Each structure stands twice: as structure tokens, then as C-alpha cells.
PDB file of C-alpha atoms in Angstrom:
ATOM      1  CA  MET A  16      16.896  11.819   8.293  1.00 89.00           C
ATOM      2  CA  ALA A  17      14.268  12.088  11.021  1.00 89.00           C
ATOM      3  CA  GLN A  18      14.537   8.381  11.812  1.00 91.00           C
ATOM      4  CA  HIS A  19      18.323   8.628  11.947  1.00 92.00           C
ATOM      5  CA  GLY A  20      18.058  11.549  14.358  1.00 93.00           C
ATOM      6  CA  VAL A  21      15.666   9.691  16.654  1.00 93.00           C
ATOM      7  CA  VAL A  22      17.886   6.608  16.864  1.00 94.00           C
ATOM      8  CA  LYS A  23      21.032   8.664  17.395  1.00 94.00           C
ATOM      9  CA  HIS A  24      19.789  11.269  19.892  1.00 95.00           C
ATOM     10  CA  ILE A  25      16.546  10.041  21.527  1.00 95.00           C
ATOM     11  CA  THR A  26      16.574   6.251  21.677  1.00 95.00           C
ATOM     12  CA  ASN A  27      17.609   4.877  25.067  1.00 95.00           C
ATOM     13  CA  LYS A  28      21.242   3.773  24.799  1.00 95.00           C
ATOM     14  CA  LYS A  29      20.952   1.449  27.829  1.00 94.00           C
ATOM     15  CA  PRO A  30      17.650  -0.283  27.171  1.00 94.00           C
ATOM     16  CA  LYS A  31      15.750  -2.522  29.559  1.00 93.00           C
ATOM     17  CA  LYS A  32      14.002  -5.007  27.317  1.00 91.00           C
ATOM     18  CA  GLN A  33      10.190  -5.150  27.398  1.00 95.00           C
ATOM     19  CA  LYS A  34       9.262  -8.591  26.100  1.00 93.00           C
ATOM     20  CA  ASP A  35       5.699  -7.624  25.207  1.00 95.00           C
ATOM     21  CA  LEU A  36       6.486  -4.387  23.331  1.00 97.00           C
ATOM     22  CA  ILE A  37       6.408  -4.221  19.507  1.00 96.00           C
ATOM     23  CA  ASN A  38       7.544  -1.168  17.545  1.00 96.00           C
ATOM     24  CA  ILE A  39       5.170  -0.248  14.707  1.00 94.00           C
ATOM     25  CA  ILE A  40       6.745   2.338  12.397  1.00 92.00           C
ATOM     26  CA  ALA A  41       4.075   4.439  10.694  1.00 87.00           C
ATOM     27  CA  LEU A  42       3.499   7.904   9.311  1.00 79.00           C
ATOM     28  CA  TRP A  43       0.106   8.646  10.809  1.00 79.00           C
ATOM     29  CA  GLY A  44      -3.371   7.153  10.776  1.00 84.00           C
ATOM     30  CA  THR A  45      -5.635   4.965  12.865  1.00 90.00           C
ATOM     31  CA  ASP A  46      -3.916   2.491  15.171  1.00 91.00           C
ATOM     32  CA  TYR A  47      -5.487  -0.793  14.069  1.00 93.00           C
ATOM     33  CA  PHE A  48      -2.352  -2.643  15.182  1.00 93.00           C
ATOM     34  CA  THR A  49      -3.116  -2.573  18.897  1.00 94.00           C
ATOM     35  CA  ASP A  50      -6.330  -4.557  18.399  1.00 93.00           C
ATOM     36  CA  MET A  51      -4.559  -6.978  16.075  1.00 94.00           C
ATOM     37  CA  LEU A  52      -1.757  -7.781  18.531  1.00 95.00           C
ATOM     38  CA  LYS A  53      -3.613  -7.546  21.848  1.00 94.00           C
ATOM     39  CA  PRO A  54      -4.900 -11.169  21.577  1.00 92.00           C
ATOM     40  CA  LEU A  55      -1.252 -12.262  21.562  1.00 92.00           C
ATOM     41  CA  GLY A  56      -0.565 -10.340  24.778  1.00 94.00           C
ATOM     42  CA  LEU A  57       1.521  -7.706  23.002  1.00 96.00           C
ATOM     43  CA  ARG A  58       1.621  -3.912  23.354  1.00 96.00           C
ATOM     44  CA  VAL A  59       2.204  -1.573  20.415  1.00 96.00           C
ATOM     45  CA  ASN A  60       4.777   1.230  20.476  1.00 96.00           C
ATOM     46  CA  TYR A  61       3.245   3.343  17.702  1.00 93.00           C
ATOM     47  CA  ILE A  62       5.841   5.626  16.105  1.00 90.00           C
ATOM     48  CA  MET A  63       7.029   8.070  14.744  1.00 84.00           C
ATOM     49  CA  ASP A  64       5.071  11.242  14.030  1.00 79.00           C
ATOM     50  CA  ILE A  65       2.396  10.558  16.625  1.00 80.00           C
ATOM     51  CA  ALA A  66       4.768   9.379  19.358  1.00 90.00           C
ATOM     52  CA  SER A  67       5.837  11.084  22.578  1.00 93.00           C
ATOM     53  CA  PHE A  68       9.490  11.553  23.506  1.00 95.00           C
ATOM     54  CA  ASP A  69       9.299   8.598  25.933  1.00 95.00           C
ATOM     55  CA  GLU A  70       7.749   6.356  23.287  1.00 95.00           C
ATOM     56  CA  LEU A  71      10.556   7.195  20.877  1.00 95.00           C
ATOM     57  CA  ALA A  72      13.123   6.575  23.626  1.00 96.00           C
ATOM     58  CA  GLN A  73      11.815   3.080  24.333  1.00 97.00           C
ATOM     59  CA  THR A  74      12.154   1.889  20.728  1.00 96.00           C
ATOM     60  CA  SER A  75      15.411   0.194  21.720  1.00 97.00           C
ATOM     61  CA  GLU A  76      13.581  -1.739  24.465  1.00 97.00           C
ATOM     62  CA  ALA A  77      11.089  -3.474  22.151  1.00 97.00           C
ATOM     63  CA  VAL A  78      11.169  -7.174  21.364  1.00 96.00           C
ATOM     64  CA  ALA A  79      10.846  -6.490  17.612  1.00 95.00           C
ATOM     65  CA  THR A  80      10.091  -3.842  14.990  1.00 94.00           C
ATOM     66  CA  THR A  81       7.598  -4.034  12.143  1.00 91.00           C
ATOM     67  CA  THR A  82       5.771  -1.605   9.881  1.00 84.00           C
ATOM     68  CA  PHE A  83       2.784  -1.156   7.596  1.00 78.00           C
ATOM     69  CA  CYS A  84       5.186  -0.215   4.755  1.00 77.00           C
ATOM     70  CA  HIS A  85       8.720  -1.568   4.291  1.00 73.00           C
ATOM     71  CA  THR A  86       9.728   1.471   2.231  1.00 74.00           C
ATOM     72  CA  LEU A  87       8.885   3.761   5.112  1.00 79.00           C
ATOM     73  CA  GLY A  88      10.142   1.670   8.016  1.00 82.00           C
ATOM     74  CA  SER A  89      13.190  -0.219   6.776  1.00 83.00           C
ATOM     75  CA  TYR A  90      15.756   2.459   7.708  1.00 87.00           C
ATOM     76  CA  MET A  91      14.789   2.843  11.356  1.00 91.00           C
ATOM     77  CA  ALA A  92      14.089  -0.861  11.755  1.00 91.00           C
ATOM     78  CA  THR A  93      17.586  -1.662  10.456  1.00 91.00           C
ATOM     79  CA  ALA A  94      19.168   0.963  12.727  1.00 93.00           C
ATOM     80  CA  LEU A  95      17.415  -0.503  15.793  1.00 95.00           C
ATOM     81  CA  GLU A  96      18.420  -4.009  14.764  1.00 94.00           C
ATOM     82  CA  GLN A  97      22.093  -3.184  14.176  1.00 94.00           C
ATOM     83  CA  GLY A  98      22.476  -0.817  17.107  1.00 94.00           C
ATOM     84  CA  PHE A  99      20.322  -2.423  19.807  1.00 95.00           C
ATOM     85  CA  GLY A 100      19.562  -5.987  18.715  1.00 95.00           C
ATOM     86  CA  VAL A 101      15.860  -5.307  18.101  1.00 96.00           C
ATOM     87  CA  PRO A 102      15.010  -7.736  15.270  1.00 94.00           C
ATOM     88  CA  GLN A 103      12.980  -6.719  12.234  1.00 91.00           C
ATOM     89  CA  ILE A 104       9.956  -8.829  11.419  1.00 90.00           C
ATOM     90  CA  ASP A 105      10.910 -10.657   8.222  1.00 87.00           C
ATOM     91  CA  ALA A 106       7.458 -11.069   6.716  1.00 87.00           C
ATOM     92  CA  PRO A 107       5.101  -9.649   4.108  1.00 87.00           C
ATOM     93  CA  GLN A 108       3.087  -6.615   5.126  1.00 87.00           C
ATOM     94  CA  PRO A 109      -0.283  -7.217   6.856  1.00 93.00           C
ATOM     95  CA  TYR A 110      -2.483  -6.822   3.774  1.00 93.00           C
ATOM     96  CA  GLY A 111      -4.975  -9.422   2.648  1.00 95.00           C
ATOM     97  CA  ILE A 112      -5.464 -12.842   4.214  1.00 96.00           C
ATOM     98  CA  ALA A 113      -2.105 -14.306   3.192  1.00 94.00           C
ATOM     99  CA  GLY A 114      -0.063 -11.237   4.139  1.00 93.00           C
ATOM    100  CA  THR A 115      -1.758 -10.785   7.520  1.00 95.00           C
ATOM    101  CA  ASP A 116      -1.355 -14.491   8.318  1.00 96.00           C
ATOM    102  CA  ALA A 117       2.362 -14.401   7.517  1.00 93.00           C
ATOM    103  CA  TRP A 118       2.894 -11.136   9.427  1.00 94.00           C
ATOM    104  CA  LEU A 119       1.218 -12.459  12.585  1.00 96.00           C
ATOM    105  CA  ARG A 120       3.099 -15.775  12.400  1.00 96.00           C
ATOM    106  CA  ALA A 121       6.441 -14.006  12.016  1.00 94.00           C
ATOM    107  CA  ILE A 122       5.742 -11.847  15.080  1.00 95.00           C
ATOM    108  CA  ALA A 123       4.562 -14.881  17.052  1.00 95.00           C
ATOM    109  CA  LYS A 124       7.776 -16.735  16.203  1.00 94.00           C
ATOM    110  CA  VAL A 125       9.893 -13.904  17.613  1.00 93.00           C
ATOM    111  CA  VAL A 126       7.893 -13.647  20.855  1.00 93.00           C
ATOM    112  CA  GLY A 127       7.249 -17.393  21.297  1.00 93.00           C
ATOM    113  CA  LYS A 128       3.478 -17.298  20.720  1.00 93.00           C
ATOM    114  CA  GLU A 129       3.168 -19.802  17.855  1.00 94.00           C
ATOM    115  CA  LYS A 130       0.313 -21.804  19.383  1.00 94.00           C
ATOM    116  CA  GLU A 131      -1.690 -18.741  20.342  1.00 95.00           C
ATOM    117  CA  VAL A 132      -1.353 -17.172  16.910  1.00 96.00           C
ATOM    118  CA  GLU A 133      -2.646 -20.239  15.077  1.00 96.00           C
ATOM    119  CA  GLU A 134      -5.786 -20.258  17.199  1.00 96.00           C
ATOM    120  CA  TYR A 135      -6.183 -16.526  16.651  1.00 97.00           C
ATOM    121  CA  ILE A 136      -5.718 -16.783  12.872  1.00 97.00           C
ATOM    122  CA  GLN A 137      -8.288 -19.572  12.619  1.00 97.00           C
ATOM    123  CA  SER A 138     -10.885 -17.653  14.613  1.00 97.00           C
ATOM    124  CA  GLU A 139     -10.282 -14.486  12.558  1.00 97.00           C
ATOM    125  CA  HIS A 140     -10.688 -16.389   9.285  1.00 97.00           C
ATOM    126  CA  GLU A 141     -14.014 -17.769  10.468  1.00 97.00           C
ATOM    127  CA  ARG A 142     -15.146 -14.294  11.535  1.00 97.00           C
ATOM    128  CA  VAL A 143     -14.283 -12.335   8.382  1.00 97.00           C
ATOM    129  CA  ARG A 144     -14.745 -14.913   5.618  1.00 97.00           C
ATOM    130  CA  PRO A 145     -18.562 -14.584   5.309  1.00 97.00           C
ATOM    131  CA  GLN A 146     -18.281 -10.780   5.102  1.00 97.00           C
ATOM    132  CA  ILE A 147     -15.552 -10.971   2.472  1.00 97.00           C
ATOM    133  CA  GLU A 148     -17.571 -13.427   0.376  1.00 97.00           C
ATOM    134  CA  GLU A 149     -20.573 -11.103   0.521  1.00 97.00           C
ATOM    135  CA  LEU A 150     -18.431  -8.191  -0.667  1.00 97.00           C
ATOM    136  CA  LYS A 151     -16.947 -10.287  -3.477  1.00 97.00           C
ATOM    137  CA  GLU A 152     -20.431 -10.992  -4.758  1.00 97.00           C
ATOM    138  CA  LYS A 153     -21.306  -7.275  -4.759  1.00 97.00           C
ATOM    139  CA  LEU A 154     -17.997  -6.343  -6.436  1.00 97.00           C
ATOM    140  CA  LYS A 155     -18.079  -9.045  -9.106  1.00 95.00           C
ATOM    141  CA  GLY A 156     -16.829  -7.731 -12.444  1.00 95.00           C
ATOM    142  CA  VAL A 157     -15.327  -4.543 -10.968  1.00 96.00           C
ATOM    143  CA  SER A 158     -11.882  -3.351 -12.080  1.00 95.00           C
ATOM    144  CA  GLY A 159      -9.584  -1.095 -10.035  1.00 95.00           C
ATOM    145  CA  PHE A 160      -6.334   0.835 -10.397  1.00 94.00           C
ATOM    146  CA  VAL A 161      -3.784   1.808  -7.711  1.00 93.00           C
ATOM    147  CA  LEU A 162      -1.572   4.907  -7.786  1.00 90.00           C
ATOM    148  CA  THR A 163       0.557   5.197  -4.606  1.00 86.00           C
ATOM    149  CA  GLY A 164       4.030   4.529  -3.200  1.00 80.00           C
ATOM    150  CA  SER A 165       5.638   1.198  -4.039  1.00 79.00           C
ATOM    151  CA  SER A 166       5.157  -1.323  -1.222  1.00 82.00           C
ATOM    152  CA  TYR A 167       1.913   0.359  -0.173  1.00 84.00           C
ATOM    153  CA  ALA A 168       0.554  -0.179  -3.686  1.00 89.00           C
ATOM    154  CA  HIS A 169       1.559  -3.833  -3.526  1.00 90.00           C
ATOM    155  CA  GLY A 170      -0.435  -4.222  -0.306  1.00 91.00           C
ATOM    156  CA  LEU A 171      -3.478  -2.415  -1.705  1.00 93.00           C
ATOM    157  CA  ILE A 172      -3.523  -4.612  -4.812  1.00 95.00           C
ATOM    158  CA  SER A 173      -3.433  -7.677  -2.549  1.00 95.00           C
ATOM    159  CA  VAL A 174      -6.509  -6.403  -0.703  1.00 96.00           C
ATOM    160  CA  LEU A 175      -8.368  -5.620  -3.938  1.00 96.00           C
ATOM    161  CA  ARG A 176      -7.700  -9.083  -5.305  1.00 96.00           C
ATOM    162  CA  GLU A 177      -8.902 -10.643  -2.051  1.00 96.00           C
ATOM    163  CA  LEU A 178     -12.181  -8.880  -2.861  1.00 97.00           C
ATOM    164  CA  GLY A 179     -12.271 -10.396  -6.341  1.00 96.00           C
ATOM    165  CA  ILE A 180     -11.537  -7.031  -7.977  1.00 96.00           C
ATOM    166  CA  THR A 181      -9.561  -7.119 -11.211  1.00 95.00           C
ATOM    167  CA  VAL A 182      -6.383  -5.002 -11.097  1.00 95.00           C
ATOM    168  CA  ASN A 183      -4.791  -4.789 -14.525  1.00 91.00           C
ATOM    169  CA  GLY A 184      -2.676  -1.730 -13.843  1.00 90.00           C
ATOM    170  CA  SER A 185      -0.842   0.328 -11.260  1.00 91.00           C
ATOM    171  CA  VAL A 186       1.585   3.232 -11.067  1.00 87.00           C
ATOM    172  CA  VAL A 187       4.030   3.237  -8.160  1.00 87.00           C
ATOM    173  CA  PHE A 188       6.121   6.310  -7.425  1.00 84.00           C
ATOM    174  CA  HIS A 189       9.375   4.476  -6.779  1.00 80.00           C
ATOM    175  CA  HIS A 190      10.854   1.007  -6.505  1.00 79.00           C
ATOM    176  CA  ASP A 191      14.115  -0.030  -4.907  1.00 74.00           C
ATOM    177  CA  PRO A 192      14.286  -3.701  -3.897  1.00 67.00           C
ATOM    178  CA  VAL A 193      17.472  -3.104  -1.879  1.00 67.00           C
ATOM    179  CA  TYR A 194      16.376  -0.197   0.292  1.00 62.00           C
ATOM    180  CA  ASP A 195      12.665  -1.014   0.360  1.00 58.00           C
ATOM    181  CA  GLY A 196      13.338  -4.284   2.168  1.00 57.00           C
ATOM    182  CA  GLY A 197      16.571  -6.111   2.864  1.00 63.00           C
ATOM    183  CA  TYR A 198      14.962  -9.453   3.810  1.00 70.00           C
ATOM    184  CA  ALA A 199      13.409 -12.055   1.550  1.00 71.00           C
ATOM    185  CA  GLY A 200      10.071 -11.802   3.345  1.00 72.00           C
ATOM    186  CA  GLN A 201      10.012  -8.035   2.798  1.00 74.00           C
ATOM    187  CA  ASN A 202      10.024  -8.258  -1.011  1.00 83.00           C
ATOM    188  CA  SER A 203       6.458  -6.960  -1.284  1.00 83.00           C
ATOM    189  CA  LEU A 204       6.266  -6.993  -5.089  1.00 85.00           C
ATOM    190  CA  LYS A 205       7.398 -10.616  -5.299  1.00 86.00           C
ATOM    191  CA  THR A 206       4.942 -11.555  -2.540  1.00 86.00           C
ATOM    192  CA  LEU A 207       2.121  -9.876  -4.457  1.00 89.00           C
ATOM    193  CA  VAL A 208       2.918 -11.571  -7.763  1.00 90.00           C
ATOM    194  CA  ASP A 209       3.536 -15.005  -6.223  1.00 91.00           C
ATOM    195  CA  THR A 210       0.300 -14.891  -4.201  1.00 90.00           C
ATOM    196  CA  TYR A 211      -2.146 -13.030  -6.438  1.00 91.00           C
ATOM    197  CA  GLY A 212      -0.616 -13.023  -9.925  1.00 92.00           C
ATOM    198  CA  ASP A 213       1.034 -10.441 -12.160  1.00 93.00           C
ATOM    199  CA  ILE A 214      -0.125  -6.880 -12.953  1.00 92.00           C
ATOM    200  CA  PRO A 215      -0.054  -6.510 -16.764  1.00 90.00           C
ATOM    201  CA  ASN A 216       0.306  -2.711 -16.836  1.00 88.00           C
ATOM    202  CA  PHE A 217       2.707  -1.923 -13.977  1.00 88.00           C
ATOM    203  CA  THR A 218       4.640   1.338 -14.191  1.00 84.00           C
ATOM    204  CA  VAL A 219       7.270   2.859 -11.903  1.00 86.00           C
ATOM    205  CA  SER A 220       7.030   6.602 -12.419  1.00 79.00           C
ATOM    206  CA  LYS A 221       6.581   9.754 -10.368  1.00 64.00           C
ATOM    207  CA  THR A 222       7.266  12.563 -12.813  1.00 63.00           C
ATOM    208  CA  GLN A 223       5.462  11.487 -16.008  1.00 73.00           C
ATOM    209  CA  PRO A 224       1.880  12.728 -15.478  1.00 74.00           C
ATOM    210  CA  PHE A 225       1.198  12.696 -19.224  1.00 80.00           C
ATOM    211  CA  GLN A 226       1.344   8.886 -19.108  1.00 80.00           C
ATOM    212  CA  LEU A 227      -1.508   8.489 -16.634  1.00 82.00           C
ATOM    213  CA  PRO A 228      -4.496   9.203 -18.942  1.00 84.00           C
ATOM    214  CA  ALA A 229      -3.173   6.830 -21.621  1.00 82.00           C
ATOM    215  CA  LEU A 230      -2.545   4.160 -18.992  1.00 84.00           C
ATOM    216  CA  LEU A 231      -6.049   4.540 -17.569  1.00 85.00           C
ATOM    217  CA  GLU A 232      -7.428   4.180 -21.102  1.00 82.00           C
ATOM    218  CA  ARG A 233      -5.651   0.847 -21.442  1.00 83.00           C
ATOM    219  CA  VAL A 234      -6.777  -0.694 -18.136  1.00 86.00           C
ATOM    220  CA  ASP A 235     -10.484   0.273 -18.246  1.00 86.00           C
ATOM    221  CA  ALA A 236     -10.725   0.886 -14.476  1.00 92.00           C
ATOM    222  CA  ASP A 237     -14.019   1.450 -12.630  1.00 94.00           C
ATOM    223  CA  PHE A 238     -12.234   3.329  -9.842  1.00 94.00           C
ATOM    224  CA  ILE A 239      -8.760   4.439  -8.790  1.00 93.00           C
ATOM    225  CA  ILE A 240      -7.123   4.486  -5.351  1.00 93.00           C
ATOM    226  CA  VAL A 241      -4.717   7.354  -4.662  1.00 90.00           C
ATOM    227  CA  ARG A 242      -2.862   8.586  -1.574  1.00 82.00           C
ATOM    228  CA  HIS A 243      -2.484  12.162  -2.809  1.00 78.00           C
ATOM    229  CA  ASN A 244      -5.679  14.122  -3.396  1.00 77.00           C
ATOM    230  CA  GLY A 245      -4.144  16.218  -6.162  1.00 78.00           C
ATOM    231  CA  LEU A 246      -4.121  13.154  -8.435  1.00 79.00           C
ATOM    232  CA  ALA A 247      -7.858  12.502  -8.168  1.00 81.00           C
ATOM    233  CA  PRO A 248      -8.931  15.134 -10.776  1.00 82.00           C
ATOM    234  CA  ASN A 249      -6.886  13.366 -13.468  1.00 81.00           C
ATOM    235  CA  ALA A 250      -9.089  10.303 -13.171  1.00 86.00           C
ATOM    236  CA  ALA A 251     -12.274  12.324 -12.621  1.00 87.00           C
ATOM    237  CA  ARG A 252     -11.876  13.985 -16.050  1.00 87.00           C
ATOM    238  CA  MET A 253     -11.960  10.510 -17.561  1.00 88.00           C
ATOM    239  CA  GLY A 254     -15.144   9.537 -15.743  1.00 90.00           C
ATOM    240  CA  ILE A 255     -13.360   7.447 -13.106  1.00 92.00           C
ATOM    241  CA  PRO A 256     -14.204   8.006  -9.413  1.00 93.00           C
ATOM    242  CA  SER A 257     -11.263   8.153  -7.007  1.00 91.00           C
ATOM    243  CA  PHE A 258     -10.784   6.783  -3.510  1.00 90.00           C
ATOM    244  CA  ALA A 259      -8.344   9.166  -1.807  1.00 88.00           C
ATOM    245  CA  MET A 260      -7.105   6.955   1.023  1.00 86.00           C
ATOM    246  CA  GLY A 261      -6.208   9.561   3.643  1.00 82.00           C
ATOM    247  CA  ASP A 262      -5.939   7.073   6.513  1.00 86.00           C
ATOM    248  CA  GLU A 263      -3.048   4.999   5.268  1.00 83.00           C
ATOM    249  CA  HIS A 264      -3.801   2.121   7.654  1.00 90.00           C
ATOM    250  CA  PHE A 265      -7.356   1.738   6.370  1.00 92.00           C
ATOM    251  CA  PRO A 266      -6.662  -1.525   4.454  1.00 94.00           C
ATOM    252  CA  VAL A 267      -4.469  -3.170   7.130  1.00 94.00           C
ATOM    253  CA  GLY A 268      -5.331  -6.594   8.535  1.00 96.00           C
ATOM    254  CA  TYR A 269      -8.360  -8.835   8.149  1.00 97.00           C
ATOM    255  CA  ASP A 270     -10.816  -6.041   8.920  1.00 97.00           C
ATOM    256  CA  GLY A 271      -8.982  -3.818   6.447  1.00 96.00           C
ATOM    257  CA  ILE A 272     -10.257  -6.009   3.619  1.00 97.00           C
ATOM    258  CA  ILE A 273     -13.832  -5.412   4.760  1.00 97.00           C
ATOM    259  CA  ARG A 274     -13.292  -1.681   5.328  1.00 97.00           C
ATOM    260  CA  THR A 275     -11.841  -1.318   1.854  1.00 97.00           C
ATOM    261  CA  GLY A 276     -14.605  -3.310   0.182  1.00 97.00           C
ATOM    262  CA  ASN A 277     -17.355  -1.230   1.775  1.00 97.00           C
ATOM    263  CA  ALA A 278     -15.565   2.011   0.890  1.00 95.00           C
ATOM    264  CA  ILE A 279     -15.254   0.956  -2.757  1.00 96.00           C
ATOM    265  CA  LEU A 280     -18.989   0.282  -2.917  1.00 96.00           C
ATOM    266  CA  ASP A 281     -19.527   3.863  -1.750  1.00 94.00           C
ATOM    267  CA  ILE A 282     -17.038   5.157  -4.346  1.00 92.00           C
ATOM    268  CA  LEU A 283     -18.739   3.272  -7.171  1.00 94.00           C
ATOM    269  CA  ALA A 284     -22.029   4.947  -6.263  1.00 91.00           C
ATOM    270  CA  ARG A 285     -20.477   8.187  -7.595  1.00 86.00           C
ATOM    271  CA  LYS A 286     -19.803   6.839 -11.082  1.00 88.00           C
ATOM    272  CA  LYS A 287     -22.757   8.674 -12.604  1.00 90.00           C
ATOM    273  CA  PHE A 288     -21.378  12.025 -11.451  1.00 90.00           C
ATOM    274  CA  ASN A 289     -18.002  11.256 -12.983  1.00 89.00           C
ATOM    275  CA  ALA A 290     -19.634  10.122 -16.227  1.00 90.00           C
ATOM    276  CA  VAL A 291     -21.432  13.467 -16.478  1.00 91.00           C
ATOM    277  CA  LEU A 292     -18.195  15.323 -15.704  1.00 89.00           C
ATOM    278  CA  LYS A 293     -16.393  13.430 -18.459  1.00 89.00           C
ATOM    279  CA  ARG A 294     -18.913  14.658 -21.034  1.00 91.00           C
ATOM    280  CA  HIS A 295     -18.163  18.287 -20.194  1.00 92.00           C
ATOM    281  CA  VAL A 296     -14.373  18.185 -19.718  1.00 88.00           C
ATOM    282  CA  SER A 297     -11.709  17.609 -22.348  1.00 86.00           C
ATOM    283  CA  LEU A 298      -8.211  16.227 -21.829  1.00 85.00           C
ATOM    284  CA  PRO A 299      -5.147  18.173 -23.050  1.00 86.00           C
ATOM    285  CA  TYR A 300      -3.861  15.155 -24.998  1.00 86.00           C
ATOM    286  CA  SER A 301      -4.297  14.054 -28.600  1.00 86.00           C
ATOM    287  CA  LYS A 302      -6.272  10.988 -29.591  1.00 86.00           C
ATOM    288  CA  TRP A 303      -3.044   9.598 -31.035  1.00 87.00           C
ATOM    289  CA  TRP A 304      -1.367   9.657 -27.604  1.00 86.00           C
ATOM    290  CA  LEU A 305      -4.370   8.204 -25.756  1.00 84.00           C
ATOM    291  CA  ASP A 306      -4.538   5.349 -28.274  1.00 86.00           C
ATOM    292  CA  GLN A 307      -0.918   4.284 -27.684  1.00 85.00           C
ATOM    293  CA  LYS A 308      -0.485   0.812 -26.183  1.00 82.00           C
ATOM    294  CA  ASP A 309       3.174   1.191 -25.189  1.00 83.00           C
ATOM    295  CA  PRO A 310       3.733   3.669 -22.298  1.00 77.00           C
ATOM    296  CA  PHE A 311       7.421   3.912 -23.236  1.00 80.00           C
ATOM    297  CA  ILE A 312       6.976   4.720 -26.932  1.00 87.00           C
ATOM    298  CA  LEU A 313       8.405   8.241 -26.539  1.00 85.00           C
ATOM    299  CA  ALA A 314      11.512   6.920 -24.763  1.00 85.00           C
ATOM    300  CA  LYS A 315      12.054   4.282 -27.456  1.00 90.00           C
ATOM    301  CA  ASN A 316      11.296   6.575 -30.386  1.00 89.00           C
ATOM    302  CA  PRO A 317      11.929  10.219 -29.359  1.00 87.00           C
ATOM    303  CA  GLU A 318      11.854  11.288 -33.012  1.00 89.00           C
ATOM    304  CA  ILE A 319       8.065  10.850 -32.927  1.00 86.00           C
ATOM    305  CA  LEU A 320       7.767  14.153 -31.075  1.00 80.00           C
ATOM    306  CA  ASP A 321       9.503  15.980 -33.939  1.00 80.00           C
ATOM    307  CA  GLU A 322       7.359  14.224 -36.515  1.00 75.00           C
ATOM    308  CA  LYS A 323       4.146  15.093 -34.693  1.00 64.00           C
ATOM    309  CA  GLY A 324       5.279  18.657 -34.217  1.00 60.00           C
ATOM    310  CA  GLU A 325       5.906  19.076 -37.961  1.00 54.00           C
ATOM    311  CA  THR A 326       2.422  17.817 -38.838  1.00 50.00           C
ATOM    312  CA  GLY A 327       0.703  19.797 -36.085  1.00 52.00           C
ATOM    313  CA  ASP A 328      -0.667  16.650 -34.418  1.00 53.00           C
ATOM    314  CA  ALA A 329       1.219  17.001 -31.122  1.00 46.00           C
ATOM    315  CA  GLU A 330      -1.282  19.371 -29.509  1.00 46.00           C
TER     316      GLU A 330
END
């Protein structure tokens, strides 16, 4: 609704195109995008919540629109494209090596900077690769779990797998392949699976909190990444430290891989505290439920609840 209002009432209806201006649709967080695009001679119009009136007005003057999350940005990007001819960047999100490469190349194609971007990508690979390899060695054998919004989770899993971290499970709050990205390059789940492999325990659910402990039991995670702090105690009770990623742009780009890897090392240093907490806190679920392998057993066999209630085992 807010994006619709901006495009309808604030965006300049008679735009003068700025060929070096790129719209980045975000919620809030550190602007890592300016440093990423400056080597290509591009300026970032960083919107929406942190933008001035004039910055919102000039969205129609940009050469293209992109975002850190297709779920968040697809509505406004489509409105700018249909109403003012500002093309959306049809590319994966800038997470991990492959995603960042593709994102930069797609932008470069729109602005005619193909040669410059290839030189930039090569130099960035050479710069970050040794640091990533060092982190992979330190994180060898570590397993992680991601619990966030849909396309953001896909990006985070890409970053974790770049670091050699096993990700056997994830819960995303929603998934809509039509509205989360109308272009082939914006299918973030397909990009993740094609590039880094499948996620065995992948659940789309926002209102089934009783499933989370059983799911965490199945995946044997060493840490969990969440976007909402209120979810962290659920993992803490099971002895699993949480990384509450308040700055949503933290994992973006090549440097985002390194930032994330170093942060996870810090999180893992708290495992002893969580192990002690686990010994003194009990979960409100039965052993029967925590031992279940199928997260959808209650949907498939609702009569189980009646059976457990009759025997007194449902508590």
C-alpha cells in the first residue's frame, strides 16, 4: 500500500532520466549497495523508509530498479516499469558469489557497462576468495538453519553454503512464486536449488510455532538465523544459539559472505551458554511429538490428536 501511494502521489510524472541512477528498494539497514555499484559509475537511490521526498520523487527518473529482496520490492518495481518505463533488473538477488555476479552483470547490461563489470567481478573474486576459504576451514562441519521471509531465506542459505555450512532445513514465512518475482531470473528458490542444491527439510509456515522444535530436532543445527528476535528463545531452549540479523543487508554482496562468516564464528562461541540453558529449561511438547519425522503428520492424520488426548499423552 505504501509503495502504491508513493508511485501514485509522489513519483515525478514527467521524469528527466538520470542514466547513472539505480533504484534500490529496501526496508532499512546499511547501504552496502553504493560501494558495490560505485565502481561501475552508478549512483544509488536508496528507498523507501529511509528516503527523502525528493529521493522518492526521482524513482521514475532512474535507469533501472533492483532490490535486496524480490518479495519486498517486486510491487513498486513493477509499478515503475509499467508506469514510467524503468526496467526491473531480471537477476538473482546479490547473495553469494553466483548471485552477486549475476546481479552485477544484469545491471551492467542495462546501463551498457558489460566490460567494466567483468573486470570488477574478477578483481572482487581475487580479493575475497582467500578470506572465504579461511572462513570455510574454520566453519568445517558446522550446520545452520534459517527462519526468515521467503526470498531472504533463499539468499541467506546461498551465503551459508558459500561458507561450506550445511543447511538441511529452513522455515520461510510465505512463498508465492507469482508475486514474489514475475521474471525467470527472480525465482530465488529455483536459483538456490539449481546453484547450491536442495534443502531436505524446507517448510513454508508462519503460524505453526509448535512445528519448530520438532523441525530443529530433525536437522541437528549448530545455530539458527532469524530476522525476528522473538523467535530466538525457541532455539535457545534447545541449546541452539541464534543470530538475530537486525541489519537485513548484512549478508549482501561479496563482503556479505565474509561478514556473515565472522558473525557466525562469534555466535558459535556462545554454544556453551545455550547448552547450560537447555539443561535447566523444559519444552512444552511431548517426546512423541519431538520424535516425529513428518512435520505434516497432524494434517494427514488429525485423529491422532483425539487418540493422544484419550491416553493422556498429548500434554
